[in-house]
Coordinates of C-alpha atoms in Angstrom, one line a residue:
X211 CA 37.3 72.6 -2.6
X212 CA 33.7 71.9 -3.2
X213 CA 32.0 69.2 -1.2
X214 CA 29.9 66.9 -3.4
X215 CA 26.3 66.8 -2.6
X216 CA 24.9 63.5 -1.2
X217 CA 23.3 61.2 -3.8
X218 CA 19.6 61.2 -3.7
X219 CA 19.5 57.4 -4.2
X220 CA 19.7 55.2 -1.2
X221 CA 21.2 51.7 -1.2
X222 CA 18.5 49.1 -1.5
X223 CA 18.2 47.0 1.6
X224 CA 18.8 43.3 1.0
X225 CA 15.7 41.3 1.7
X226 CA 16.1 38.2 3.9
X227 CA 15.8 34.9 2.1
X228 CA 12.2 33.6 2.3
X229 CA 11.7 30.1 3.6
X230 CA 8.4 29.7 1.8
X231 CA 4.8 29.1 2.6
X232 CA 5.4 25.6 3.7
X233 CA 9.0 26.1 4.7
X234 CA 8.0 26.7 8.3
X235 CA 6.4 23.3 8.4
X236 CA 9.8 21.7 7.8
X237 CA 11.2 23.5 11.0
X238 CA 11.1 21.8 14.3
X239 CA 8.7 23.2 16.9
X240 CA 10.3 21.4 19.8
X241 CA 11.9 24.6 21.1
X242 CA 9.3 26.3 23.2
X243 CA 9.4 30.1 23.2
X244 CA 11.7 30.3 20.2
X245 CA 10.5 33.1 18.0
X246 CA 13.2 32.6 15.3
X247 CA 12.0 31.2 12.0
X248 CA 15.4 29.5 11.6
X249 CA 14.9 26.5 13.8
X250 CA 16.2 23.0 13.2
X251 CA 14.6 21.0 10.3
X252 CA 11.9 18.6 11.4
X253 CA 12.8 15.7 9.1
X254 CA 16.1 14.3 7.8
X255 CA 15.7 15.2 4.1
X256 CA 15.2 18.9 5.1
X257 CA 18.2 18.7 7.3
X258 CA 20.3 17.2 4.5
X259 CA 19.5 20.0 2.2
X260 CA 19.5 22.7 4.9
X261 CA 23.0 24.0 4.0
X262 CA 21.9 24.5 0.4
X263 CA 19.2 27.0 1.3
X264 CA 21.7 29.9 0.8
X265 CA 22.3 29.0 -2.9
X266 CA 21.3 31.7 -5.3
X267 CA 18.9 29.9 -7.5
X268 CA 17.3 26.5 -7.9
X269 CA 19.6 25.7 -10.8
X270 CA 22.6 25.7 -8.5
X271 CA 21.1 22.8 -6.5
X272 CA 19.5 20.9 -9.4
X273 CA 22.7 19.3 -10.8
X274 CA 23.5 17.9 -7.4
X275 CA 20.0 16.5 -6.9
X276 CA 20.0 14.9 -10.3
X277 CA 23.4 13.3 -9.7
X278 CA 22.3 12.0 -6.3
X279 CA 19.0 10.4 -7.4
X280 CA 20.7 9.0 -10.5
X281 CA 23.3 7.3 -8.3
X282 CA 20.6 5.7 -6.2
X283 CA 18.9 4.4 -9.4
X284 CA 22.0 2.9 -10.8
X285 CA 22.9 1.3 -7.4
X286 CA 19.4 -0.2 -7.2
X287 CA 20.0 -1.7 -10.6
X288 CA 23.0 -3.7 -9.3
X289 CA 20.4 -6.2 -7.7
X290 CA 18.7 -8.9 -9.6
X291 CA 15.7 -8.5 -11.8
X292 CA 12.4 -10.1 -12.7
X293 CA 13.1 -13.6 -14.2
X294 CA 16.8 -13.8 -13.6
X295 CA 17.7 -17.5 -14.3
X296 CA 14.1 -18.5 -13.9
X297 CA 13.0 -20.5 -16.9
X298 CA 10.9 -21.0 -18.9
X299 CA 9.7 -17.4 -19.5
X300 CA 12.4 -15.4 -17.5
X301 CA 10.1 -12.6 -16.4
X302 CA 9.6 -9.0 -17.3
X303 CA 13.3 -8.4 -18.1
X304 CA 13.1 -11.0 -20.9
X305 CA 9.8 -9.5 -22.1
X306 CA 11.4 -6.1 -22.6
X307 CA 14.6 -7.6 -24.2
X308 CA 12.4 -9.8 -26.4
X309 CA 10.5 -6.8 -27.7
X310 CA 13.8 -5.2 -28.7
X311 CA 14.6 -8.4 -30.6
X312 CA 11.1 -8.6 -32.1
X313 CA 10.9 -5.0 -33.4
X314 CA 14.4 -5.1 -34.9
X315 CA 14.3 -8.5 -36.4
X316 CA 10.7 -9.0 -37.6
X317 CA 8.8 -6.9 -40.2
X318 CA 6.5 -4.2 -38.8
X319 CA 3.4 -6.0 -40.0
X320 CA 4.2 -9.0 -37.8
X321 CA 4.9 -7.2 -34.5
X322 CA 1.5 -7.9 -33.0
X323 CA 1.2 -11.4 -34.5
X324 CA 4.6 -12.9 -34.0
X325 CA 4.9 -15.9 -31.6
X326 CA 2.4 -14.7 -29.1
X327 CA 3.2 -17.5 -26.7
X328 CA 6.6 -16.0 -26.0
X329 CA 6.0 -12.5 -24.6
X330 CA 3.9 -11.4 -27.5
X331 CA 3.8 -7.6 -27.8
X332 CA 0.9 -6.3 -25.8
X333 CA 1.6 -2.6 -25.4
X334 CA 0.7 0.4 -27.7
X335 CA 2.9 1.4 -30.7
X336 CA 5.1 4.0 -28.9
X337 CA 6.5 1.2 -26.7
X338 CA 7.3 -0.8 -29.8
X339 CA 9.1 2.2 -31.3
X340 CA 11.0 2.7 -28.1
X341 CA 12.0 -1.0 -28.1
X342 CA 13.1 -0.7 -31.7
X343 CA 15.3 2.2 -31.0
X344 CA 16.9 0.5 -27.9
X345 CA 17.3 -2.7 -29.9
X346 CA 19.0 -0.9 -32.8
X347 CA 21.5 0.8 -30.4
X348 CA 22.1 -2.4 -28.6
X349 CA 22.7 -4.3 -31.8
X350 CA 25.5 -1.9 -32.6
X351 CA 27.3 -3.0 -29.4
X352 CA 26.6 -6.7 -29.7
X353 CA 24.2 -8.2 -32.3
X354 CA 23.9 -11.5 -30.4
X355 CA 21.9 -9.7 -27.7
X356 CA 18.9 -9.5 -30.0
X357 CA 19.4 -12.3 -32.4
X358 CA 16.1 -13.8 -33.4
X359 CA 15.2 -17.0 -31.3
X360 CA 18.7 -17.7 -30.2
X361 CA 18.8 -14.8 -27.7
X362 CA 15.9 -15.9 -25.6
X363 CA 16.6 -16.0 -21.9
X364 CA 20.0 -14.4 -22.4
X365 CA 21.6 -13.2 -19.1
X366 CA 24.9 -11.7 -20.4
X367 CA 26.4 -9.3 -17.9
X368 CA 27.1 -6.6 -20.5
X369 CA 23.5 -7.0 -21.7
X370 CA 22.3 -6.3 -18.2
X371 CA 24.3 -3.1 -18.0
X372 CA 22.9 -2.0 -21.3
X373 CA 19.3 -2.8 -20.3
X374 CA 19.7 -1.0 -17.0
X375 CA 21.2 2.0 -18.9
X376 CA 18.2 2.2 -21.2
X377 CA 15.9 2.6 -18.2
X378 CA 18.0 5.3 -16.6
X379 CA 18.5 7.2 -19.9
X380 CA 14.8 7.0 -20.9
X381 CA 13.8 8.3 -17.4
X382 CA 16.3 11.2 -17.6
X383 CA 15.0 12.1 -21.0
X384 CA 11.3 12.0 -20.2
X385 CA 10.3 11.6 -16.6
X386 CA 13.0 13.6 -14.7
X387 CA 12.7 16.8 -16.8
X388 CA 8.9 16.6 -16.6
X389 CA 9.0 16.3 -12.8
X390 CA 11.5 19.1 -12.5
X391 CA 9.4 21.5 -14.7
X392 CA 6.2 20.5 -12.9
X393 CA 7.6 21.0 -9.4
X394 CA 8.9 24.4 -10.5
X395 CA 5.6 25.6 -12.0
X396 CA 3.4 24.1 -9.3
X397 CA 5.5 25.5 -6.5
X398 CA 5.5 29.0 -8.0
X399 CA 1.7 28.8 -8.4
X400 CA 1.4 27.7 -4.8
X401 CA 3.7 30.4 -3.5
X402 CA 6.4 27.9 -2.4
X403 CA 10.0 29.1 -2.2
X404 CA 12.9 27.7 -4.1
X405 CA 14.6 25.7 -1.4
X406 CA 11.3 24.2 -0.2
X407 CA 10.5 23.0 -3.7
X408 CA 14.0 21.5 -4.0
X409 CA 13.3 19.4 -0.9
X410 CA 10.0 18.3 -2.4
X411 CA 11.7 17.5 -5.7
X412 CA 14.2 15.1 -4.0
X413 CA 11.4 13.4 -2.1
X414 CA 9.4 12.9 -5.4
X415 CA 12.4 11.6 -7.4
X416 CA 13.4 9.3 -4.5
X417 CA 9.9 7.7 -4.5
X418 CA 10.6 4.1 -3.7
X419 CA 7.9 2.4 -5.7
X420 CA 9.0 3.7 -9.1
X421 CA 12.7 2.8 -8.4
X422 CA 11.7 -0.7 -7.2
X423 CA 9.6 -1.5 -10.2
X424 CA 11.5 0.2 -13.0
X425 CA 15.1 0.0 -11.9
X426 CA 15.1 -3.2 -9.8
X427 CA 12.2 -5.4 -11.1
X428 CA 12.7 -3.9 -14.6
X429 CA 10.1 -1.9 -16.6
X430 CA 9.7 1.5 -18.3
X431 CA 6.7 2.9 -16.4
X432 CA 8.4 6.2 -15.8
X433 CA 8.3 7.0 -19.5
X434 CA 4.6 6.9 -19.5
X435 CA 4.4 8.7 -16.1
X436 CA 6.8 11.3 -17.5
X437 CA 4.5 12.1 -20.4
X438 CA 1.5 12.4 -18.0
X439 CA 3.5 14.7 -15.8
X440 CA 4.5 16.8 -18.8
X441 CA 0.8 17.0 -19.8
X442 CA -0.1 18.2 -16.3
X443 CA 2.8 20.7 -16.4
X444 CA 1.5 22.0 -19.8
X445 CA -1.9 22.5 -18.2
X446 CA -0.2 24.6 -15.4
X447 CA 1.4 26.7 -18.1
X448 CA -1.8 27.1 -20.0
X449 CA -0.4 25.3 -23.0
X450 CA -3.4 23.1 -23.7
X451 CA -2.4 21.8 -27.1
X452 CA 0.9 20.5 -25.7
X453 CA -1.0 18.9 -22.9
X454 CA -3.0 17.0 -25.4
X455 CA 0.1 15.9 -27.3
X456 CA 1.9 14.7 -24.2
X457 CA -1.1 12.7 -23.0
X458 CA -1.5 11.0 -26.4
X459 CA 2.2 10.1 -26.1
X460 CA 1.4 8.6 -22.6
X461 CA -1.5 6.6 -24.0
X462 CA 0.7 5.5 -26.9
X463 CA 3.4 4.2 -24.5
X464 CA 1.2 2.3 -22.0
X465 CA -2.5 1.8 -22.1
X466 CA -2.6 2.3 -18.3
X467 CA -2.5 6.0 -18.9
X468 CA -6.2 5.7 -19.4
X469 CA -6.4 5.9 -15.6
X470 CA -5.9 9.7 -16.1
X471 CA -7.9 10.1 -19.3
X472 CA -11.1 11.3 -17.5
X473 CA -9.2 14.0 -15.6
X474 CA -7.4 15.2 -18.7
X475 CA -10.7 15.4 -20.6
X476 CA -12.5 17.1 -17.7
X477 CA -9.9 19.8 -17.2
X478 CA -9.3 20.6 -20.8
X479 CA -13.1 20.7 -21.5
X480 CA -13.6 22.8 -18.4
X481 CA -10.9 25.2 -19.5
X482 CA -12.9 25.6 -22.8
X483 CA -16.2 26.3 -21.0
X484 CA -15.3 28.3 -17.9
X485 CA -15.2 31.2 -17.2
X486 CA -16.4 31.6 -20.8
X487 CA -16.9 29.3 -23.7
X488 CA -13.9 29.2 -26.1
X489 CA -14.8 27.3 -29.2
X490 CA -11.5 27.9 -30.9
X491 CA -9.6 26.3 -28.0
X492 CA -11.9 23.3 -28.0
X493 CA -11.5 22.8 -31.8
X494 CA -7.7 23.2 -31.5
X495 CA -7.4 20.6 -28.7
X496 CA -9.6 18.1 -30.7
X497 CA -7.6 18.6 -33.9
X498 CA -4.2 18.2 -32.1
X499 CA -5.4 15.1 -30.4
X500 CA -6.6 13.5 -33.6
X501 CA -3.4 14.5 -35.4
X502 CA -1.2 13.1 -32.5
X503 CA -2.9 9.7 -32.7
X504 CA -2.5 9.7 -36.5
X505 CA 1.2 10.5 -36.2
X506 CA 1.5 7.8 -33.5
X507 CA 0.0 5.1 -35.8
X508 CA 1.7 6.3 -39.0
X509 CA 4.9 4.2 -38.7
X510 CA 2.8 1.0 -38.0
X511 CA 0.4 1.7 -40.9
X512 CA 3.2 2.7 -43.3
X513 CA 5.3 -0.3 -42.4
X514 CA 2.3 -2.7 -42.9
X515 CA 1.5 -1.2 -46.3
X516 CA 5.2 -1.5 -47.3
X517 CA 5.3 -5.2 -46.2
X518 CA 2.2 -5.9 -48.2
X519 CA 3.7 -4.4 -51.3
X520 CA 6.8 -6.6 -50.7
X521 CA 4.7 -9.7 -50.3
X522 CA 5.3 -10.1 -46.6
X523 CA 2.5 -11.8 -44.7
X524 CA 1.6 -10.3 -41.4
X525 CA 0.6 -13.7 -40.1
X526 CA 3.1 -16.3 -41.3
X527 CA 2.6 -18.5 -38.3
X528 CA -1.1 -19.1 -39.0
X529 CA -2.1 -21.8 -41.5
X530 CA -5.2 -21.8 -43.7
X531 CA -7.3 -18.9 -45.1
X532 CA -7.5 -15.6 -43.3
X533 CA -10.2 -15.6 -40.7
X534 CA -11.9 -12.6 -39.0
X535 CA -10.2 -11.6 -35.8
X536 CA -11.7 -12.7 -32.5
X537 CA -12.5 -9.2 -31.3
X538 CA -14.7 -8.4 -34.3
X539 CA -16.1 -11.8 -35.4
X540 CA -18.3 -10.2 -38.1
X541 CA -15.5 -8.2 -39.7
X542 CA -15.4 -10.0 -43.1
X543 CA -19.1 -9.4 -43.6
X544 CA -18.4 -5.7 -44.2
X545 CA -14.9 -5.7 -45.5
X546 CA -13.1 -7.2 -48.4
X547 CA -10.3 -9.3 -47.1
X548 CA -8.5 -8.9 -50.5
X549 CA -8.6 -5.1 -50.5
X550 CA -5.5 -3.1 -50.0
X551 CA -6.8 -1.5 -46.8
X552 CA -7.7 -4.8 -45.1
X553 CA -4.1 -5.5 -43.7
X554 CA -4.2 -2.1 -42.0
X555 CA -7.6 -2.7 -40.5
X556 CA -6.4 -6.2 -39.4
X557 CA -3.2 -4.7 -37.9
X558 CA -5.1 -2.1 -35.9
X559 CA -7.7 -4.5 -34.7
X560 CA -5.0 -6.9 -33.6
X561 CA -3.2 -4.2 -31.8
X562 CA -6.3 -3.2 -29.8
X563 CA -7.0 -6.9 -29.1
X564 CA -3.5 -7.3 -27.7
X565 CA -3.5 -4.0 -25.7
X566 CA -6.8 -4.6 -24.0
X567 CA -6.9 -8.3 -23.0
X568 CA -10.5 -8.6 -21.7
X569 CA -10.3 -12.3 -22.1
X570 CA -7.9 -12.6 -19.1
X571 CA -10.7 -12.1 -16.6
X572 CA -11.4 -9.6 -13.8
X573 CA -7.9 -10.1 -12.4
X574 CA -5.0 -12.5 -13.1
X575 CA -3.1 -12.3 -9.8
X576 CA -3.9 -11.2 -6.3
X577 CA -3.9 -7.4 -6.1
X578 CA -4.9 -5.1 -3.4
X579 CA -8.0 -3.7 -5.0
X580 CA -11.7 -3.9 -4.3
X581 CA -12.5 -6.9 -6.5
X582 CA -9.7 -9.1 -5.3
X583 CA -10.5 -8.2 -1.7
X584 CA -14.2 -9.0 -2.3
X585 CA -13.3 -12.3 -3.9
X586 CA -11.9 -13.3 -0.5
X587 CA -15.4 -13.2 0.9
X588 CA -17.5 -14.1 -2.2
X589 CA -15.9 -16.0 -5.1
X590 CA -16.9 -13.4 -7.6
X591 CA -14.4 -14.7 -10.2
X592 CA -16.7 -17.5 -11.0
X593 CA -19.5 -15.1 -12.0
X594 CA -20.2 -14.6 -15.7
X595 CA -17.6 -12.5 -17.5
X596 CA -20.2 -10.0 -18.8
X597 CA -21.6 -9.4 -15.3
X598 CA -18.1 -8.7 -13.9
X599 CA -17.3 -6.4 -16.8
X600 CA -20.5 -4.4 -16.2
X601 CA -20.0 -4.3 -12.5
X602 CA -16.4 -3.1 -12.8
X603 CA -17.6 -0.4 -15.3
X604 CA -20.3 0.9 -13.0
X605 CA -18.2 0.9 -9.9
X606 CA -15.3 2.6 -11.7
X607 CA -17.6 5.3 -13.1
X608 CA -19.2 5.8 -9.7
X609 CA -15.7 6.4 -8.2
X610 CA -14.3 8.7 -10.9
X611 CA -17.3 10.9 -11.8
X612 CA -17.3 13.0 -8.6
X613 CA -13.7 14.1 -8.8
X614 CA -13.9 14.8 -12.5
X615 CA -17.2 16.7 -12.3
X616 CA -15.4 18.9 -9.7
X617 CA -12.5 19.4 -12.0
X618 CA -14.8 20.2 -14.9
X619 CA -16.8 22.8 -13.0
X620 CA -13.7 24.2 -11.2
X621 CA -10.8 23.9 -13.8
X622 CA -8.3 25.2 -11.2
X623 CA -4.7 24.4 -12.0
X624 CA -3.9 23.8 -8.3
X625 CA -6.5 21.0 -8.2
X626 CA -4.8 18.9 -10.9
X627 CA -2.7 16.5 -8.6
X628 CA -5.6 15.8 -6.3
X629 CA -8.0 15.2 -9.2
X630 CA -5.6 13.0 -11.0
X631 CA -4.8 11.0 -7.8
X632 CA -8.4 10.5 -6.9
X633 CA -9.3 9.3 -10.4
X634 CA -6.4 7.0 -10.6
X635 CA -7.3 5.5 -7.2
X636 CA -10.8 4.9 -8.4
X637 CA -9.5 3.1 -11.5
X638 CA -7.1 1.0 -9.4
X639 CA -9.7 0.0 -6.9
X640 CA -12.6 -0.8 -9.2
X641 CA -11.5 -1.2 -12.8
X642 CA -11.2 -4.4 -14.8
X643 CA -7.8 -6.2 -15.1
X644 CA -5.6 -4.4 -12.6
X645 CA -2.0 -5.4 -11.9
X646 CA -0.3 -4.8 -8.6
X647 CA 2.2 -2.5 -10.3
X648 CA -0.6 -0.3 -11.4
X649 CA -0.5 1.4 -8.0
X650 CA 2.3 3.5 -9.5
X651 CA -0.4 5.5 -11.3
X652 CA -2.3 7.0 -8.3
X653 CA 1.0 7.3 -6.3
X654 CA 2.6 9.6 -8.9
X655 CA 0.1 12.6 -8.8
X656 CA -0.4 12.0 -5.0
X657 CA 3.3 12.3 -4.4
X658 CA 3.4 15.5 -6.5
X659 CA 1.3 17.1 -3.8
X660 CA 4.6 17.5 -1.9
X661 CA 5.5 20.4 -4.2
X662 CA 2.4 22.4 -3.4
X663 CA 1.3 24.7 -0.7
X664 CA 1.8 23.0 2.7
X665 CA 2.9 19.9 0.7
X666 CA 5.7 19.3 3.2
X667 CA 3.6 19.9 6.2
X668 CA 3.2 17.0 8.6
X669 CA -0.4 16.1 7.6
X670 CA 0.3 16.0 3.8
X671 CA 3.6 14.2 4.3
X672 CA 1.9 11.7 6.6
X673 CA -0.8 10.8 4.0
X674 CA 1.5 10.9 0.9
X675 CA 4.1 8.8 2.8
X676 CA 1.4 6.4 4.0
X677 CA 0.2 5.8 0.5
X678 CA 3.7 5.2 -0.9
X679 CA 4.8 2.8 1.9
X680 CA 1.6 0.9 1.7
X681 CA 1.9 0.7 -2.1
X682 CA 5.4 -0.7 -1.7
X683 CA 4.2 -3.2 0.9
X684 CA 1.4 -4.5 -1.4
X685 CA 4.1 -5.2 -4.1
X686 CA 6.2 -7.2 -1.7
X687 CA 4.8 -10.6 -2.8
X688 CA 5.7 -9.7 -6.4
X689 CA 9.2 -8.6 -5.4
X690 CA 9.7 -11.5 -3.1
X691 CA 9.0 -14.0 -5.9
X692 CA 12.0 -12.7 -7.8
X693 CA 14.3 -12.5 -4.7
X694 CA 14.2 -8.7 -4.3
X695 CA 13.5 -8.4 -0.6
X696 CA 16.7 -6.6 0.2
X697 CA 16.3 -3.7 -2.2
X698 CA 12.6 -3.5 -1.1
X699 CA 13.7 -3.1 2.6
X700 CA 16.5 -0.7 1.9
X701 CA 14.7 1.7 -0.4
X702 CA 11.4 1.8 1.6
X703 CA 13.1 2.3 4.9
X704 CA 15.5 4.9 3.4
X705 CA 12.6 7.0 2.0
X706 CA 10.6 6.7 5.2
X707 CA 13.7 7.9 7.2
X708 CA 14.3 10.8 4.8
X709 CA 10.7 12.0 4.9
X710 CA 10.3 11.4 8.6
X711 CA 7.7 8.6 8.5
X712 CA 7.0 5.4 10.4
X713 CA 8.6 3.0 11.2
X714 CA 11.7 5.2 11.5
X715 CA 9.9 8.2 13.0
X716 CA 6.6 9.5 14.2
X717 CA 7.6 13.1 13.4
X718 CA 5.0 13.4 10.6
X719 CA 2.1 13.6 13.1
X720 CA 0.9 16.3 15.5
X721 CA 1.7 19.8 14.2
X722 CA 0.9 23.2 15.7
X723 CA -2.2 25.0 14.6
X724 CA -4.2 22.0 13.4
X725 CA -7.2 20.2 14.7
X726 CA -6.3 17.9 17.6
X727 CA -9.0 15.4 16.9
X728 CA -8.1 15.1 13.2
X729 CA -4.4 14.6 14.1
X730 CA -5.2 11.8 16.6
X731 CA -7.6 10.2 14.1
X732 CA -4.9 10.2 11.4
X733 CA -2.3 8.9 13.9
X734 CA -4.5 6.0 14.9
X735 CA -5.6 5.2 11.4
X736 CA -2.1 5.1 10.0
X737 CA -0.7 3.5 13.2
X738 CA -3.1 0.5 12.7
X739 CA -1.9 -0.1 9.2
X740 CA 1.8 0.4 10.0
X741 CA 1.5 -2.1 12.9
X742 CA -0.4 -4.5 10.6
X743 CA 2.3 -4.2 7.9
X744 CA 5.1 -4.8 10.5
X745 CA 3.3 -7.8 12.0
X746 CA 2.6 -9.2 8.6
X747 CA 6.3 -9.2 7.7
X748 CA 7.1 -11.0 10.9
X749 CA 4.4 -13.7 10.4
X750 CA 5.3 -14.0 6.7
X751 CA 9.0 -14.5 7.5
X752 CA 8.7 -16.9 10.4
X753 CA 5.3 -18.5 10.4
X754 CA 4.5 -20.8 7.5
X755 CA 0.8 -20.7 6.3
X756 CA -1.4 -23.7 6.9
X757 CA -1.2 -26.4 4.3
X758 CA -4.8 -25.9 3.2
X759 CA -4.3 -22.2 2.9
X760 CA -0.9 -21.7 1.2
X761 CA -1.8 -18.1 0.1
X762 CA -2.9 -16.9 3.5
X763 CA -0.3 -14.2 3.9
X764 CA -0.9 -12.9 0.4
X765 CA -4.6 -12.8 1.0
X766 CA -4.0 -10.8 4.2
X767 CA -1.8 -8.4 2.2
X768 CA -4.6 -7.9 -0.3
X769 CA -7.3 -7.2 2.3
X770 CA -5.2 -4.7 4.3
X771 CA -3.9 -3.0 1.2
X772 CA -7.3 -2.6 -0.3
X773 CA -8.6 -1.0 2.9
X774 CA -5.7 1.4 3.1
X775 CA -6.0 2.4 -0.5
X776 CA -9.7 3.1 0.0
X777 CA -8.7 5.5 2.7
X778 CA -6.2 7.2 0.3
X779 CA -9.0 7.6 -2.2
X780 CA -11.3 9.2 0.4
X781 CA -8.6 11.5 1.6
X782 CA -7.8 12.7 -1.9
X783 CA -11.5 13.1 -2.7
X784 CA -12.1 15.0 0.5
X785 CA -9.1 17.3 -0.1
X786 CA -10.4 17.9 -3.6
X787 CA -13.8 18.9 -2.4
X788 CA -12.3 21.2 0.3
X789 CA -9.8 22.9 -2.1
X790 CA -12.3 23.4 -4.9
X791 CA -14.7 25.6 -3.0
X792 CA -17.5 23.7 -4.7
X793 CA -19.4 23.2 -1.5
X794 CA -20.4 25.9 1.1
X795 CA -17.6 26.4 3.6
X796 CA -19.9 25.3 6.5
X797 CA -20.3 21.9 4.8
X798 CA -16.5 21.2 4.7
X799 CA -15.8 22.4 8.1
X800 CA -14.1 25.5 9.5
X801 CA -10.7 23.8 9.6
X802 CA -10.7 23.2 5.8
X803 CA -8.4 25.6 3.8
X804 CA -10.4 26.7 0.8
X805 CA -8.4 28.2 -2.1
X806 CA -10.0 30.5 -4.6
X807 CA -7.0 31.0 -6.9

């Protein structure tokens, strides 16, 4: 009997599962002499997901992540909301509900003119279309929810469930998929393994500020943030035309997306110039951008023309002859007010006037940015409006030109989150008409850094966590006014615990292989602010302000917050300079990690 010859093929050895480039940073180094890479996770979120590291692919874990973060969002929505039983205007919840009433019950031509004293529409057209769609769906359930005039201030329990559901569904259609795809692409570009990127994904989706504002206070900011994230993700994939389309959608939903406009422009232009000039790509991006804006405005323009043909006046609440709009006082000198195109011009001018309310002044409320902090020392709000506008413009340009010049000269995909964060911090600190909720814009790209190379290392976690917790803290006066102190406390402390941050842990400081002095400096800097935030909460809760200074604690909040956000801006800018390799290595220090991808 013949003996078969041995097979020339050898069984392939199974490779051990890779923890990832920053996976080791999530492992405890408290065990001296341990040479094993499989040590205990160094912060609770990594420990929570530790058993899932053996799953085959990221798609095995993704459904569990989405269900868990969705549950937290829905649970947060069980609390109250902005304006609950608070007449006469009933807060942001009523504003969003009213826009659903307005867009479904009033002709398109009247959307930006109708009863401006009761939450007049002051967001771009895509917000109006979104409100129209939600209002149409809601009217199928209960038409009384959006009945014209009679539904104002309505606090029906079923309506609350529907409104909360619109936020969750909108977020899961736009923001969540965009973040999932971005984290996947950014992690792969950075050489980060699947399990490590999954931990980062949970940390990003559990970001407390977005949950507090959208799912508790009540807004739809994550729709705009989702479109911006999708634009950044398209840049990572080299799909520049889609990047332009998604960013136009972000601008069309909320004008605050302009915080990122310079970075989008700098990167797309830089990709057309370096390493070689590509005229075709530049023309394609420009054409797609113009076409996207045209499509965005088309329903508004078409609806206005249709209303004019049907004899519907866009301004029925105004008596007397048509007058030129305030934003362009000389408009009628050049245009015929009886021409067929004039209602379209009037509609677009009114939309711009509502979306950019320069007449409201440098700031409406106390917000932790440079101007409000400076106003505590010098009453700059009493200066001429033109001077304040020019000062804000110059200061904003001075803060955003350096990061975007770097991004233009070094259109590196890995620089996108840092560049977007630095630019957004510059806008938040120095631009005209900033709201405290605008801090969500710099926090989003800065938090996305967790998905990059060494994103879950102690130093990056410390800074990203510091920015997020400080941002939540500066929004506490806003949340307190609408009785949302409990969800603020629960969500911020939960996130701090999961990511291993103060006040629940000091584990995000002092790591092996890093500069000792820089670690101590970061520890003392952050420690000062954390102690200040904790002391402020104690004083605010138990010590009433002096009668002659009723806003004392809010003023302190503004000053401390502005100083902390300035540090975040400098950290992001410094990291961008170091990562871009735009300066000689000796200038940025030997400890800086310079990437040349």
